[in-house]
Tab-separated table of C-alpha atoms and ligand atoms in Angstrom:
chain	number	residue	atom	x	y	z
A	1	TYR	CA	0.054	0.000	0.064
A	2	VAL	CA	3.015	2.259	0.054
A	3	LYS	CA	3.974	4.223	-2.967
A	4	LEU	CA	6.047	7.264	-1.805
A	5	ASP	CA	5.695	10.529	-3.431
A	6	SER	CA	8.998	12.272	-3.059
A	7	SER	CA	7.586	15.680	-3.417
A	8	LEU	CA	5.636	15.362	-0.152
A	9	ARG	CA	6.963	15.997	3.409
A	10	SER	CA	5.562	14.401	6.515
A	11	PRO	CA	2.634	16.279	7.923
A	12	VAL	CA	2.975	17.549	11.538
A	13	CYS	CA	0.303	16.038	13.876
A	14	CYS	CA	-0.799	17.549	17.263
A	15	VAL	CA	-2.856	15.659	19.883
A	16	LEU	CA	-5.335	17.971	21.642
A	17	GLY	CA	-7.898	17.546	24.291
A	18	HIS	CA	-8.784	17.867	27.856
A	19	VAL	CA	-6.514	16.695	30.783
A	20	ASP	CA	-6.947	12.979	31.323
A	21	ALA	CA	-8.775	12.269	27.997
A	22	GLY	CA	-5.816	10.066	26.965
A	23	LYS	CA	-3.605	12.328	24.866
A	24	THR	CA	-0.332	10.928	26.170
A	25	SER	CA	-1.542	7.296	25.985
A	26	ILE	CA	-2.681	7.654	22.480
A	27	LEU	CA	0.636	9.262	21.443
A	28	ASP	CA	2.503	6.364	23.067
A	29	ARG	CA	0.410	3.921	21.262
A	30	ILE	CA	1.063	5.651	17.958
A	31	ARG	CA	4.801	5.722	18.512
A	32	ARG	CA	4.772	2.122	19.785
A	33	SER	CA	5.787	0.323	16.774
A	34	ARG	CA	8.665	2.717	16.155
A	35	VAL	CA	9.924	2.327	19.665
A	36	ALA	CA	9.642	-1.333	19.418
A	37	ALA	CA	11.287	-1.557	16.170
A	38	GLY	CA	13.966	1.043	16.293
A	39	GLU	CA	15.041	1.223	19.892
A	40	ALA	CA	16.329	-1.910	21.629
A	41	GLY	CA	16.320	-1.094	25.179
A	42	GLY	CA	13.150	0.808	25.044
A	43	ILE	CA	12.844	4.424	26.040
A	44	THR	CA	15.625	6.626	25.327
A	45	GLN	CA	15.546	10.341	25.825
A	46	GLN	CA	12.413	11.778	24.535
A	47	ILE	CA	12.435	14.432	21.871
A	48	ALA	CA	9.610	16.854	21.246
A	49	ALA	CA	8.899	15.732	17.655
A	50	THR	CA	8.911	12.113	16.636
A	51	LEU	CA	8.573	10.691	13.117
A	52	VAL	CA	6.362	7.768	12.823
A	53	SER	CA	7.551	6.224	9.610
A	54	ILE	CA	5.052	5.261	6.667
A	55	GLU	CA	6.551	1.633	6.795
A	56	ASP	CA	5.400	1.312	10.398
A	57	ILE	CA	2.097	2.926	9.570
A	58	ALA	CA	1.650	0.458	6.638
A	59	ALA	CA	2.503	-2.444	8.993
A	60	GLU	CA	-0.094	-1.365	11.562
A	61	THR	CA	-2.803	-0.872	9.092
A	62	VAL	CA	-2.416	-3.848	6.741
A	63	SER	CA	-5.635	-5.571	7.927
A	64	ILE	CA	-7.931	-2.418	7.898
A	65	ASN	CA	-6.404	-1.172	4.707
A	66	ARG	CA	-7.498	-4.442	2.872
A	67	SER	CA	-10.952	-2.910	2.614
A	68	HIS	CA	-9.904	0.544	2.000
A	69	ASN	CA	-7.031	-0.115	-0.421
A	70	PHE	CA	-5.717	3.273	0.126
A	71	THR	CA	-2.206	4.194	-1.246
A	72	LEU	CA	0.032	5.838	1.342
A	73	LYS	CA	2.189	8.446	-0.297
A	74	ILE	CA	3.661	10.600	2.510
A	75	PRO	CA	6.981	9.570	4.024
A	76	GLY	CA	5.531	9.470	7.671
A	77	ILE	CA	3.703	11.495	10.298
A	78	LEU	CA	5.554	13.792	12.700
A	79	VAL	CA	3.829	13.793	16.013
A	80	ILE	CA	4.702	16.559	18.398
A	81	ASP	CA	4.907	16.047	22.063
A	82	THR	CA	6.655	18.350	24.303
A	83	PRO	CA	6.743	16.710	27.571
A	84	GLY	CA	5.424	18.942	30.382
A	85	HIS	CA	3.562	21.124	28.006
A	86	GLU	CA	-0.173	20.687	27.536
A	87	SER	CA	-0.449	19.768	23.870
A	88	PHE	CA	-2.717	22.462	22.862
A	89	SER	CA	-0.170	25.219	23.619
A	90	ASN	CA	2.025	23.684	20.953
A	91	LEU	CA	-0.459	24.703	18.464
A	92	ARG	CA	0.063	28.168	19.417
A	93	THR	CA	3.871	28.277	18.937
A	94	ARG	CA	5.124	31.086	16.802
A	95	GLY	CA	4.486	30.878	13.153
A	96	SER	CA	1.546	28.585	14.271
A	97	THR	CA	1.978	26.945	10.857
A	98	LEU	CA	3.298	24.013	12.769
A	99	CYS	CA	0.412	21.754	13.069
A	100	ASP	CA	-0.973	20.403	9.852
A	101	VAL	CA	-3.439	17.754	11.128
A	102	ALA	CA	-4.589	16.971	14.621
A	103	ILE	CA	-6.143	14.331	16.740
A	104	LEU	CA	-8.798	15.584	19.133
A	105	VAL	CA	-9.161	13.249	22.011
A	106	VAL	CA	-12.491	13.067	23.767
A	107	ASP	CA	-13.254	10.669	26.645
A	108	ILE	CA	-16.356	9.113	25.683
A	109	HIS	CA	-17.640	8.865	29.251
A	110	SER	CA	-16.815	12.546	30.041
A	111	GLY	CA	-17.838	14.111	26.678
A	112	LEU	CA	-16.823	17.664	25.887
A	113	GLN	CA	-14.797	19.472	28.578
A	114	MET	CA	-13.356	22.899	28.889
A	115	GLN	CA	-10.103	22.168	27.146
A	116	THR	CA	-11.817	20.138	24.522
A	117	ILE	CA	-13.789	23.143	23.547
A	118	GLU	CA	-10.743	25.460	23.678
A	119	SER	CA	-9.010	22.889	21.302
A	120	ILE	CA	-11.951	22.905	18.916
A	121	LYS	CA	-11.786	26.648	18.809
A	122	LEU	CA	-8.145	26.632	17.989
A	123	LEU	CA	-8.629	24.068	15.190
A	124	GLN	CA	-11.453	25.943	13.718
A	125	SER	CA	-9.373	29.022	13.615
A	126	LYS	CA	-6.560	27.399	12.025
A	127	ARG	CA	-8.803	25.281	9.622
A	128	ALA	CA	-6.767	22.328	10.375
A	129	PRO	CA	-8.224	18.979	9.384
A	130	PHE	CA	-8.702	16.755	12.370
A	131	VAL	CA	-10.067	13.502	13.613
A	132	ILE	CA	-11.717	12.811	16.895
A	133	ALA	CA	-10.427	10.000	18.895
A	134	LEU	CA	-13.506	8.953	21.055
A	135	ASN	CA	-11.315	7.280	23.676
A	136	LYS	CA	-11.722	4.745	26.460
A	137	VAL	CA	-14.308	2.643	24.620
A	138	ASP	CA	-12.796	-0.380	26.591
A	139	ARG	CA	-14.572	1.050	29.657
A	140	VAL	CA	-18.082	0.841	28.068
A	141	TYR	CA	-19.968	-1.454	30.384
A	142	GLY	CA	-19.550	-4.937	29.404
A	143	TRP	CA	-17.070	-4.313	26.597
A	144	LYS	CA	-15.117	-7.211	25.241
A	145	SER	CA	-11.567	-6.059	24.211
A	146	VAL	CA	-9.901	-7.179	21.064
A	147	THR	CA	-6.325	-5.971	21.440
A	148	ASN	CA	-5.005	-3.816	18.706
A	149	SER	CA	-7.905	-4.603	16.388
A	150	PRO	CA	-9.489	-2.143	13.963
A	151	PHE	CA	-12.558	-0.675	15.553
A	152	LYS	CA	-15.298	-2.546	13.357
A	153	ASP	CA	-13.702	-5.914	14.138
A	154	SER	CA	-14.104	-5.052	17.828
A	155	LEU	CA	-17.615	-3.975	17.567
A	156	LYS	CA	-18.574	-7.196	15.865
A	157	VAL	CA	-17.820	-9.239	19.039
A	158	GLN	CA	-19.873	-6.951	21.403
A	159	THR	CA	-23.320	-8.048	22.584
A	160	GLU	CA	-26.291	-5.984	21.317
A	161	GLU	CA	-26.678	-4.210	24.699
A	162	VAL	CA	-23.103	-3.203	24.662
A	163	VAL	CA	-23.413	-1.896	21.042
A	164	GLN	CA	-26.540	0.063	22.239
A	165	GLU	CA	-24.637	1.560	25.300
A	166	PHE	CA	-21.654	2.533	23.119
A	167	GLU	CA	-23.977	4.181	20.502
A	168	LYS	CA	-25.915	6.037	23.067
A	169	LYS	CA	-22.661	7.577	24.565
A	170	MET	CA	-21.412	8.339	21.137
A	171	GLU	CA	-24.650	10.075	20.122
A	172	ALA	CA	-24.404	12.215	23.249
A	173	VAL	CA	-20.874	13.384	22.258
A	174	ILE	CA	-22.012	13.946	18.727
A	175	ALA	CA	-24.739	16.072	20.045
A	176	GLU	CA	-22.365	18.153	22.145
A	177	LEU	CA	-19.955	18.565	19.204
A	178	ALA	CA	-22.806	19.867	16.979
A	179	MET	CA	-23.230	22.639	19.545
A	180	GLN	CA	-19.662	23.708	18.790
A	181	GLN	CA	-20.503	23.645	15.078
A	182	VAL	CA	-18.628	20.378	14.701
A	183	ASN	CA	-20.633	17.922	12.462
A	184	ALA	CA	-18.872	14.817	13.523
A	185	VAL	CA	-19.716	11.420	11.933
A	186	PRO	CA	-18.252	7.998	12.762
A	187	TYR	CA	-15.594	7.556	10.122
A	188	TYR	CA	-16.987	4.273	8.813
A	189	LYS	CA	-20.132	6.171	7.792
A	190	ASN	CA	-18.548	9.359	6.875
A	191	LYS	CA	-19.116	10.406	3.140
A	192	ASP	CA	-17.499	13.894	3.289
A	193	PHE	CA	-14.321	14.169	5.279
A	194	ARG	CA	-14.078	17.823	4.303
A	195	LYS	CA	-17.288	18.905	5.932
A	196	CYS	CA	-17.552	16.359	8.665
A	197	PRO	CA	-14.741	15.579	11.028
A	198	ALA	CA	-14.486	11.747	11.549
A	199	ILE	CA	-14.887	10.077	14.706
A	200	VAL	CA	-12.799	7.148	15.499
A	201	PRO	CA	-13.616	5.065	18.681
A	202	THR	CA	-10.402	4.032	20.322
A	203	SER	CA	-8.815	2.669	23.367
A	204	ALA	CA	-5.316	3.692	24.221
A	205	VAL	CA	-5.138	0.806	26.795
A	206	THR	CA	-6.227	-2.021	24.454
A	207	GLY	CA	-5.148	-0.442	21.133
A	208	GLU	CA	-8.629	-0.830	19.589
A	209	GLY	CA	-9.306	1.708	16.894
A	210	ILE	CA	-5.605	2.780	16.767
A	211	PRO	CA	-4.981	1.162	13.260
A	212	ASP	CA	-8.201	3.116	12.112
A	213	LEU	CA	-6.606	6.337	13.391
A	214	LEU	CA	-3.180	5.497	11.872
A	215	LEU	CA	-4.901	5.129	8.406
A	216	LEU	CA	-7.092	8.187	8.718
A	217	LEU	CA	-4.155	10.547	9.385
A	218	PRO	CA	-2.423	9.977	6.107
A	219	LEU	CA	-5.704	9.871	4.330
A	220	LEU	CA	-6.785	13.277	5.650
A	221	SER	CA	-3.245	14.599	4.934
A	222	GLN	CA	-3.112	13.496	1.361
A	223	LYS	CA	-6.564	14.436	0.556
A	224	PHE	CA	-6.719	17.963	2.029
A	225	LEU	CA	-3.245	19.251	2.755
A	226	GLY	CA	-1.857	19.134	-0.818
A	227	ASP	CA	0.445	22.240	-1.348
A	228	ARG	CA	0.814	22.587	2.308
A	229	ILE	CA	2.872	19.325	2.603
A	230	THR	CA	4.720	19.836	-0.642
A	231	LYS	CA	8.374	19.968	0.147
A	232	ARG	CA	10.211	23.379	-0.055
A	233	ASP	CA	13.865	23.949	-0.192
A	234	THR	CA	13.820	27.153	2.068
A	235	VAL	CA	14.670	26.352	5.593
A	236	GLU	CA	11.805	26.470	7.932
A	237	CYS	CA	12.948	25.522	11.449
A	238	ASN	CA	11.214	26.190	14.906
A	239	VAL	CA	12.822	25.779	18.229
A	240	LEU	CA	10.539	23.623	20.417
A	241	GLU	CA	12.682	23.276	23.543
A	242	VAL	CA	15.830	24.521	24.907
A	243	LYS	CA	17.841	22.502	27.485
A	244	VAL	CA	21.165	22.673	29.039
A	245	GLN	CA	22.655	19.121	29.599
A	246	ASP	CA	25.519	18.483	31.818
A	247	GLY	CA	28.765	17.635	29.770
A	248	VAL	CA	26.955	18.288	26.503
A	249	GLY	CA	26.129	22.091	26.656
A	250	SER	CA	23.054	23.662	25.255
A	251	THR	CA	20.736	21.519	23.149
A	252	LEU	CA	17.797	22.705	21.079
A	253	ASP	CA	14.979	20.474	20.092
A	254	VAL	CA	13.945	21.667	16.851
A	255	LEU	CA	11.238	20.900	14.224
A	256	LEU	CA	12.694	21.267	10.837
A	257	LEU	CA	9.590	21.549	8.646
A	258	ASN	CA	11.151	22.245	5.269
A	259	GLY	CA	14.781	22.540	3.820
A	260	SER	CA	17.797	20.828	5.256
A	261	LEU	CA	20.392	21.442	8.062
A	262	ASN	CA	24.003	20.284	8.073
A	263	ARG	CA	26.553	19.813	10.690
A	264	GLY	CA	28.716	22.925	10.726
A	265	ASP	CA	25.874	25.197	9.299
A	266	LYS	CA	26.195	28.731	10.678
A	267	VAL	CA	22.798	29.697	12.254
A	268	MET	CA	21.147	32.710	13.709
A	269	LEU	CA	19.020	32.131	16.937
A	270	CYS	CA	16.877	34.538	18.859
A	271	THR	CA	17.580	35.074	22.560
A	272	LEU	CA	16.203	37.607	24.944
A	273	ASN	CA	19.446	39.533	24.633
A	274	GLY	CA	19.316	39.773	20.896
A	275	ALA	CA	20.077	37.631	17.860
A	276	ILE	CA	23.097	35.443	18.138
A	277	THR	CA	25.060	33.508	15.655
A	278	THR	CA	26.527	30.165	16.375
A	279	LYS	CA	27.322	26.872	14.697
A	280	ILE	CA	25.443	23.517	14.603
A	281	GLN	CA	28.104	21.238	16.255
A	282	THR	CA	26.045	18.017	16.281
A	283	ILE	CA	22.664	16.901	14.909
A	284	LEU	CA	20.918	13.918	16.762
A	285	GLU	CA	17.957	12.404	14.965
A	286	SER	CA	15.072	11.587	17.096
A	287	SER	CA	15.308	8.010	15.878
A	288	ASN	CA	18.901	7.621	17.011
A	289	MET	CA	19.396	9.641	20.269
A	290	LYS	CA	22.012	7.378	21.563
A	291	SER	CA	24.494	8.201	18.930
A	292	THR	CA	27.124	10.692	20.131
A	293	SER	CA	28.382	11.661	16.832
A	294	GLY	CA	25.024	12.251	15.201
A	295	VAL	CA	24.375	12.694	11.524
A	296	GLN	CA	25.756	15.083	8.923
A	297	ARG	CA	22.497	16.210	7.390
A	298	ILE	CA	18.802	16.221	8.068
A	299	GLU	CA	15.946	17.014	5.720
A	300	GLY	CA	12.444	18.246	6.611
A	301	ALA	CA	9.978	17.406	7.862
A	302	ILE	CA	11.762	15.901	10.949
A	303	GLY	CA	12.382	16.402	14.663
A	304	ALA	CA	15.987	16.597	15.865
A	305	ARG	CA	18.151	17.730	18.676
A	306	LEU	CA	20.930	20.179	17.875
A	307	ILE	CA	23.933	20.739	19.957
A	308	CYS	CA	25.118	24.410	19.584
A	309	LYS	CA	27.626	26.466	21.582
A	310	GLY	CA	26.174	29.417	23.543
A	311	ALA	CA	22.600	28.688	22.657
A	312	GLU	CA	21.231	28.350	26.189
A	313	LYS	CA	19.460	31.699	26.013
A	314	THR	CA	17.418	30.819	22.845
A	315	LEU	CA	13.717	31.627	23.065
A	316	ALA	CA	11.663	28.450	22.691
A	317	GLY	CA	9.008	29.167	20.050
A	318	THR	CA	11.352	31.314	17.793
A	319	GLU	CA	12.777	30.427	14.395
A	320	LEU	CA	16.189	29.065	13.710
A	321	HIS	CA	17.651	30.733	10.671
A	322	VAL	CA	20.526	29.229	8.489
A	323	ILE	CA	23.324	31.872	7.319
A	324	GLY	CA	24.320	30.710	3.852
A	325	PRO	CA	26.994	32.321	1.526
A	326	LYS	CA	24.292	34.420	-0.016
A	327	THR	CA	22.357	35.360	3.045
A	328	ASN	CA	21.975	39.004	3.781
A	329	GLU	CA	22.876	38.987	7.423
A	330	VAL	CA	21.745	42.456	7.983
A	331	GLU	CA	18.237	41.657	6.728
A	332	LEU	CA	18.118	38.440	8.642
A	333	LYS	CA	19.168	40.141	11.890
A	334	LYS	CA	16.229	42.434	11.302
A	335	LYS	CA	13.929	39.656	10.955
A	336	ALA	CA	15.267	37.929	14.138
A	337	ARG	CA	15.041	41.278	15.819
A	338	ARG	CA	11.339	41.453	15.083
A	339	ASP	CA	10.846	38.138	16.484
A	340	ILE	CA	12.774	39.085	19.576
A	341	ASP	CA	11.125	42.582	19.835
A	342	SER	CA	7.722	41.112	19.665
A	343	VAL	CA	8.586	38.924	22.728
A	344	THR	CA	10.328	41.611	24.688
A	345	ASN	CA	7.990	44.522	24.036
A	346	PHE	CA	5.214	42.015	24.765
A	347	CYS	CA	6.918	41.543	28.289
A	348	ASN	CA	7.314	45.388	28.787
A	349	ARG	CA	3.907	46.392	27.548
A	350	PRO	CA	2.775	47.313	23.989
A	351	VAL	CA	4.532	49.073	21.300
A	352	ASP	CA	3.068	49.545	17.899
A	353	HIS	CA	5.139	47.129	15.847
A	354	VAL	CA	4.165	44.286	17.949
A	355	GLU	CA	2.825	41.654	15.571
A	356	ALA	CA	-0.944	41.076	15.274
A	357	GLU	CA	-0.892	37.826	17.090
A	358	LEU	CA	0.809	39.406	20.071
A	359	GLU	CA	-1.297	42.424	19.941
A	360	THR	CA	-4.169	40.384	21.199
A	361	ALA	CA	-2.132	38.928	23.762
A	362	THR	CA	-0.992	42.247	25.160
A	363	SER	CA	-4.509	43.321	25.502
A	364	TYR	CA	-4.730	40.809	28.229
A	365	LEU	CA	-2.503	42.840	30.375
A	366	SER	CA	-4.740	44.843	32.735
A	367	SER	CA	-3.900	48.537	32.858
A	368	GLY	CA	-2.461	50.133	35.942
A	369	SER	CA	0.222	48.734	38.127
A	370	ASN	CA	-2.216	47.194	40.595
A	371	GLY	CA	-3.849	44.791	38.337
A	372	GLY	CA	-3.344	41.050	37.988
A	373	VAL	CA	-0.967	38.140	38.493
A	374	HIS	CA	2.525	37.655	37.146
A	375	VAL	CA	2.595	34.985	34.387
A	376	GLN	CA	5.670	33.044	33.567
A	377	ALA	CA	5.796	30.389	30.832
A	378	SER	CA	8.437	28.288	29.197
A	379	SER	CA	7.976	29.490	25.560
A	380	LEU	CA	6.174	32.228	23.759
A	381	GLY	CA	3.619	29.658	22.568
A	382	SER	CA	2.737	28.387	25.799
A	383	LEU	CA	2.556	31.743	27.305
A	384	GLU	CA	0.204	32.682	24.666
A	385	ALA	CA	-1.919	29.672	25.320
A	386	LEU	CA	-1.900	30.403	29.015
A	387	LEU	CA	-2.862	34.007	28.520
A	388	ASP	CA	-5.868	32.796	26.352
A	389	PHE	CA	-6.954	30.555	29.141
A	390	LEU	CA	-6.646	33.197	31.827
A	391	LYS	CA	-8.653	35.565	29.739
A	392	VAL	CA	-11.424	33.088	29.320
A	393	SER	CA	-11.198	32.400	33.067
A	394	ASP	CA	-11.420	36.214	33.981
A	395	ILE	CA	-7.965	36.212	35.744
A	396	PRO	CA	-6.392	39.611	35.214
A	397	VAL	CA	-2.591	39.597	34.115
A	398	GLY	CA	-0.411	42.272	35.312
A	399	SER	CA	3.018	41.202	34.041
A	400	ILE	CA	4.484	38.304	32.002
A	401	GLY	CA	7.836	36.657	31.364
A	402	ILE	CA	9.341	33.838	29.468
A	403	GLY	CA	11.815	31.124	30.616
A	404	ASP	CA	12.785	30.338	34.193
A	405	PRO	CA	12.003	33.465	36.438
A	406	ASN	CA	14.789	35.511	37.840
A	407	LYS	CA	14.762	38.037	40.742
A	408	LYS	CA	13.299	40.806	38.507
A	409	ASP	CA	10.341	38.651	37.856
A	410	VAL	CA	9.805	37.965	41.413
A	411	MET	CA	9.995	41.743	42.158
A	412	LYS	CA	7.313	42.474	39.560
A	413	SER	CA	5.030	40.047	41.177
A	414	SER	CA	5.266	41.839	44.518
A	415	ASN	CA	2.764	44.323	42.961
A	416	GLY	CA	-0.914	43.667	42.380
A	417	TYR	CA	-2.065	40.214	43.426
A	418	LYS	CA	1.251	39.194	44.765
A	419	CYS	CA	1.017	35.935	42.937
A	420	MET	CA	3.212	34.130	40.212
A	421	LEU	CA	1.691	31.643	37.957
A	422	LEU	CA	4.561	29.398	36.630
A	423	PHE	CA	3.864	27.139	33.708
A	424	ASP	CA	6.403	24.580	32.710
A	425	VAL	CA	9.355	26.510	34.116
A	426	HIS	CA	11.751	26.077	37.116
A	427	ILE	CA	12.224	28.314	39.984
A	428	SER	CA	15.252	28.050	42.213
A	429	ASN	CA	15.057	27.580	45.996
A	430	PRO	CA	16.823	31.025	46.743
A	431	LEU	CA	14.240	32.662	44.554
A	432	ARG	CA	11.420	30.914	46.216
A	433	LYS	CA	12.803	32.272	49.543
A	434	ILE	CA	12.824	35.877	48.075
A	435	ALA	CA	9.318	35.424	46.968
A	436	GLU	CA	8.262	34.257	50.312
A	437	ASP	CA	9.948	37.142	51.970
A	438	SER	CA	8.088	39.564	49.688
A	439	GLY	CA	4.816	37.915	50.323
A	440	VAL	CA	4.450	36.464	46.861
A	441	THR	CA	2.649	33.237	46.447
A	442	ILE	CA	4.010	30.919	43.774
A	443	ILE	CA	1.713	28.606	41.923
A	444	ALA	CA	3.468	26.183	39.582
A	445	ALA	CA	2.081	23.529	37.325
A	446	ASP	CA	2.475	21.906	33.931
A	447	VAL	CA	-1.127	21.791	33.285
A	448	ILE	CA	-2.848	25.189	32.554
A	449	TYR	CA	-6.073	24.098	33.938
A	450	HIS	CA	-4.528	23.434	37.208
A	451	LEU	CA	-3.033	26.742	37.535
A	452	CYS	CA	-6.369	28.442	37.214
A	453	ASP	CA	-7.801	26.108	39.761
A	454	GLU	CA	-5.193	26.674	42.322
A	455	PHE	CA	-5.306	30.490	41.672
A	456	ARG	CA	-8.979	30.562	42.376
A	457	GLN	CA	-8.406	28.534	45.468
A	458	LEU	CA	-5.774	30.999	46.676
A	459	MET	CA	-8.170	33.890	46.095
A	460	ARG	CA	-10.705	32.134	48.217
A	461	THR	CA	-8.492	31.545	51.074
A	462	ARG	CA	-7.243	35.138	50.966
A	463	GLN	CA	-10.692	36.354	51.223
A	464	MET	CA	-11.373	34.324	54.166
B	501	LIG	P1	-3.705	13.111	29.006
B	501	LIG	O1	-3.730	13.926	30.285
B	501	LIG	O2	-4.773	13.418	28.061
B	501	LIG	O3	-2.439	12.943	28.421
B	501	LIG	O4	-4.256	11.638	29.498
B	501	LIG	P2	-3.316	10.359	29.799
B	501	LIG	O5	-2.913	9.645	28.684
B	501	LIG	O6	-2.323	10.678	30.808
B	501	LIG	O7	-4.499	9.430	30.433
B	501	LIG	C1	-5.003	9.649	31.513
B	501	LIG	C2	-5.590	8.389	32.373
B	501	LIG	O8	-6.479	7.676	31.554
B	501	LIG	C3	-4.431	7.448	32.602
B	501	LIG	O9	-4.694	6.850	33.776
B	501	LIG	C4	-4.577	6.436	31.519
B	501	LIG	O10	-4.030	5.270	31.789
B	501	LIG	C5	-6.057	6.374	31.271
B	501	LIG	N1	-6.507	6.164	29.831
B	501	LIG	C6	-6.062	6.734	28.681
B	501	LIG	N2	-6.593	6.198	27.625
B	501	LIG	C7	-7.426	5.135	28.034
B	501	LIG	C8	-8.264	4.191	27.505
B	501	LIG	O11	-8.390	4.106	26.184
B	501	LIG	N3	-8.952	3.380	28.306
B	501	LIG	C9	-8.856	3.424	29.594
B	501	LIG	N4	-9.442	2.446	30.403
B	501	LIG	N5	-7.997	4.195	30.243
B	501	LIG	C10	-7.369	5.100	29.556
B	502	LIG	MG1	-0.703	13.986	29.014
């Protein structure tokens, strides 16, 4: 069923949905074949973007594809998973062109929840095609699981009562989706994938429905993404995560969407202190993180880890630019400068050339020095997502920051609500002490939803 079209790149796939719907579990299922096949010894260091190859997808979908006879043309699917981040914030990373297709995970027993609705809004605004994984079907009362089977085969072995129970639950979710202007249809009945997002009943625990999901993602991509996943030579590379590793130095987890990167390439990166130039010392492919020497060259779309000297201040969510012999460095620096300005201005209140997407974000800042909480997140993307969420939750924001907080951030927080919301960043113990001494409460979490809950809790106790 595989006939590669060399003009196509792998689409980028995000997994969205409410906390505990099963996003991580589904991701693990999707990557399982790759991990099992390629990485003896199991889990190595996780990287933010993993390529699931088309060979693996073909192998997992053999039996279900017998009836569909669908030709797989894309080289694979690049799934994004930044540990610690809630997936939906990835969608909001700079350039927000990153996510091509998505899986919206809905717990069949809980139906639509707050983050499900947020995710739907994001997908609608991006017009990204998506499938709905109606997850945890194995918990439908009386369900007989058939491990790793296509969903229809699983449905066949259920009793009539179980089928009825399942359908009742699915209908309820379909009705809730309709209220969000989503005309979802079970994929095996779907006649128009463009108008109607497909529902795939799944279980991340038993693997039921996962082959169906793995077949639908290439199908949607090949049918609807067209030009969007046609390979381009110009380098498009986004920094997803920045880490400092002992004995290695600074590493950048990047998503190379288009073009290629070579060991030794001179690159420009955006840091809070301005644009810097450095060299790519080592390129580690996500499929072979154990290698120490890495590879000479990578081509998009792929996730990789780069080791670059002096890159530890790079802002996650910004672009990596390659400086070639013909590059106009002055122009490039201006471009990088705009990227950085939009971040720093954003932190120090609005200036007119803030880009449109950030303009909306700055409007969240309440006026006057007395309003709001201090918000600190790991990347521009996650900060934006967090600000979105705080706005919906009516929590006023007084100041913001990106990356691990420093003393200045703590001091900023001692105005207004005397509260710091930290999302996916680390605060040192000495800083905690300073905060404590200034009467600043620190709320830290890796789940946006939890931050808001804890904040409300804090406000309640303060009022008492
Ligand atoms: P996330 O917060 O959306 O990433 O959700 P997780 O993948 O962490 O799953 C939350 C919980 O639900 C975990 O305890 C999982 O084991 C469980 N879970 C996830 N998918 C399924 C499923 O299909 N069936 C059952 N029974 N449990 C599931
Ligand atoms: Mg998770």
